Backbone as numpy.savetxt, mean C-alpha at the origin, in Angstrom:
# Nx Ny Nz CAx CAy CAz Cx Cy Cz
-6.80 2.79 17.62 -7.19 1.68 16.83 -6.13 0.45 17.03
-6.71 -0.68 17.39 -5.75 -1.81 17.64 -4.90 -2.20 16.32
-3.77 -2.74 16.70 -2.99 -3.20 15.45 -3.73 -4.29 14.72
-3.58 -4.09 13.44 -4.17 -5.28 12.52 -3.10 -5.69 11.49
-3.25 -6.89 11.07 -2.24 -7.37 10.18 -2.69 -6.81 8.74
-1.66 -6.89 7.93 -2.03 -6.45 6.47 -3.12 -7.28 5.88
-3.18 -8.58 6.21 -4.20 -9.45 5.75 -5.57 -8.99 6.21
-5.58 -8.72 7.51 -6.87 -8.17 8.08 -7.36 -6.83 7.49
-6.40 -5.87 7.26 -6.75 -4.72 6.51 -7.19 -4.86 5.26
-6.46 -5.76 4.40 -7.01 -6.03 3.07 -8.35 -6.67 3.05
-8.70 -7.53 3.92 -9.96 -8.05 3.92 -11.05 -6.99 4.21
-10.78 -6.16 5.16 -11.84 -5.04 5.51 -11.83 -4.16 4.28
-10.74 -3.79 3.59 -10.77 -2.99 2.50 -11.64 -3.49 1.37
-11.49 -4.93 1.14 -12.34 -5.61 0.13 -13.77 -5.51 0.47
-14.15 -5.38 1.87 -15.49 -5.36 2.25 -16.01 -3.91 2.13
-15.16 -2.95 1.74 -15.61 -1.54 1.49 -15.24 -0.59 2.57
-14.46 -1.06 3.37 -13.97 -0.19 4.59 -12.94 0.84 4.14
-13.24 2.02 3.89 -12.31 3.04 3.38 -11.25 3.32 4.37
-11.48 3.25 5.65 -10.44 3.51 6.55 -9.49 2.44 6.62
-9.91 1.21 6.29 -8.90 0.19 6.16 -7.91 0.45 4.92
-8.51 0.86 3.86 -7.73 1.12 2.57 -6.77 2.26 3.01
-7.08 3.24 3.51 -6.17 4.37 3.93 -5.12 3.74 4.88
-5.53 3.05 5.82 -4.58 2.53 6.85 -3.53 1.66 6.21
-4.04 0.78 5.38 -3.15 -0.12 4.55 -2.09 0.71 3.78
-2.57 1.57 2.94 -1.67 2.44 2.30 -0.64 3.12 3.10
-1.09 3.73 4.12 -0.27 4.49 5.02 0.78 3.54 5.64
0.47 2.38 6.01 1.31 1.46 6.64 2.33 0.96 5.68
2.06 0.94 4.55 2.93 0.31 3.46 3.84 1.41 2.82
3.37 2.55 2.82 3.97 3.74 2.02 5.45 3.85 2.25
5.80 3.85 3.53 7.21 4.13 3.92 8.19 3.04 3.38
7.71 1.79 3.53 8.58 0.58 3.05 8.68 0.59 1.46
7.50 0.87 0.84 7.48 0.92 -0.65 8.48 2.06 -1.10
8.32 3.19 -0.50 9.16 4.28 -0.92 10.64 4.01 -0.63
10.90 3.40 0.49 12.38 3.10 0.73 12.90 2.18 -0.24
12.11 1.14 -0.64 12.62 0.27 -1.63 12.76 0.85 -3.01
11.75 1.70 -3.38 11.92 2.45 -4.71 13.09 3.27 -4.70
13.31 4.03 -3.60 14.40 5.01 -3.58 15.87 4.21 -3.69
15.94 2.97 -3.08 17.14 2.16 -3.17 17.28 1.68 -4.64
16.26 1.50 -5.23 16.33 0.93 -6.63 16.50 2.05 -7.66
16.00 3.30 -7.42 15.91 4.34 -8.47 16.97 5.44 -8.24
17.41 5.57 -6.84 18.35 6.54 -6.53 17.97 7.89 -6.87
16.68 8.23 -6.91 16.11 9.53 -7.29 14.89 9.78 -6.42
14.86 10.78 -5.73 13.68 11.01 -4.80 12.34 11.17 -5.56
12.43 12.04 -6.71 11.20 12.26 -7.41 10.71 10.98 -8.08
11.63 10.24 -8.61 11.22 8.90 -9.30 10.68 7.97 -8.36
11.28 8.01 -7.12 10.84 6.95 -6.12 9.43 7.43 -5.56
9.20 8.68 -5.41 7.97 9.13 -5.02 6.84 8.76 -6.22
7.21 8.99 -7.47 6.22 8.58 -8.56 6.06 6.97 -8.55
7.04 6.28 -8.41 6.87 4.84 -8.36 6.09 4.39 -7.25
6.38 5.07 -5.97 5.57 4.61 -4.79 4.04 4.85 -5.20
3.71 6.02 -5.57 2.29 6.32 -5.91 1.74 5.36 -6.84
2.36 4.97 -7.89 1.98 4.05 -8.94 1.78 2.56 -8.28
2.60 2.21 -7.46 2.59 1.02 -6.80 1.39 0.79 -5.87
1.24 1.86 -5.14 0.13 1.85 -4.09 -1.22 1.88 -4.81
-1.26 2.73 -5.93 -2.55 2.82 -6.72 -2.86 1.40 -7.36
-1.84 0.79 -7.94 -2.06 -0.58 -8.41 -2.43 -1.69 -7.25
-1.80 -1.42 -6.04 -2.20 -2.32 -5.05 -3.67 -2.25 -4.64
-4.11 -1.02 -4.47 -5.52 -0.67 -4.17 -6.44 -1.28 -5.15
-6.17 -0.93 -6.46 -7.08 -1.38 -7.60 -7.12 -2.79 -7.85
-6.09 -3.36 -7.39 -6.03 -4.89 -7.64 -6.04 -5.66 -6.31
-6.63 -5.12 -5.32 -6.68 -5.77 -4.03 -7.42 -7.08 -3.96
-8.47 -7.09 -4.88 -9.33 -8.30 -5.10 -8.60 -9.45 -5.63
-7.43 -9.28 -6.34 -6.62 -10.32 -6.71 -5.70 -10.89 -5.69
-5.58 -10.35 -4.55 -4.74 -10.72 -3.40 -5.03 -12.28 -3.05
-4.08 -13.02 -2.92 -4.17 -14.45 -2.61 -4.00 -14.57 -1.10
-5.08 -14.60 -0.36 -5.02 -14.70 1.06 -4.46 -16.21 1.37
């Protein structure tokens, strides 16, 4: 699959493309987890925070300001 920007993936996800949603989450997951781990200093808490952030991102994707 050719590289796509986060914006491209978000637009595809909003159009109902489940693969784009999965790819967007997968590509952001590592960075979100790394930031959460640096802020929380606890692996389990960082995992929980990452999951919560990614769920909120997906459920509020329609509010994204392109």
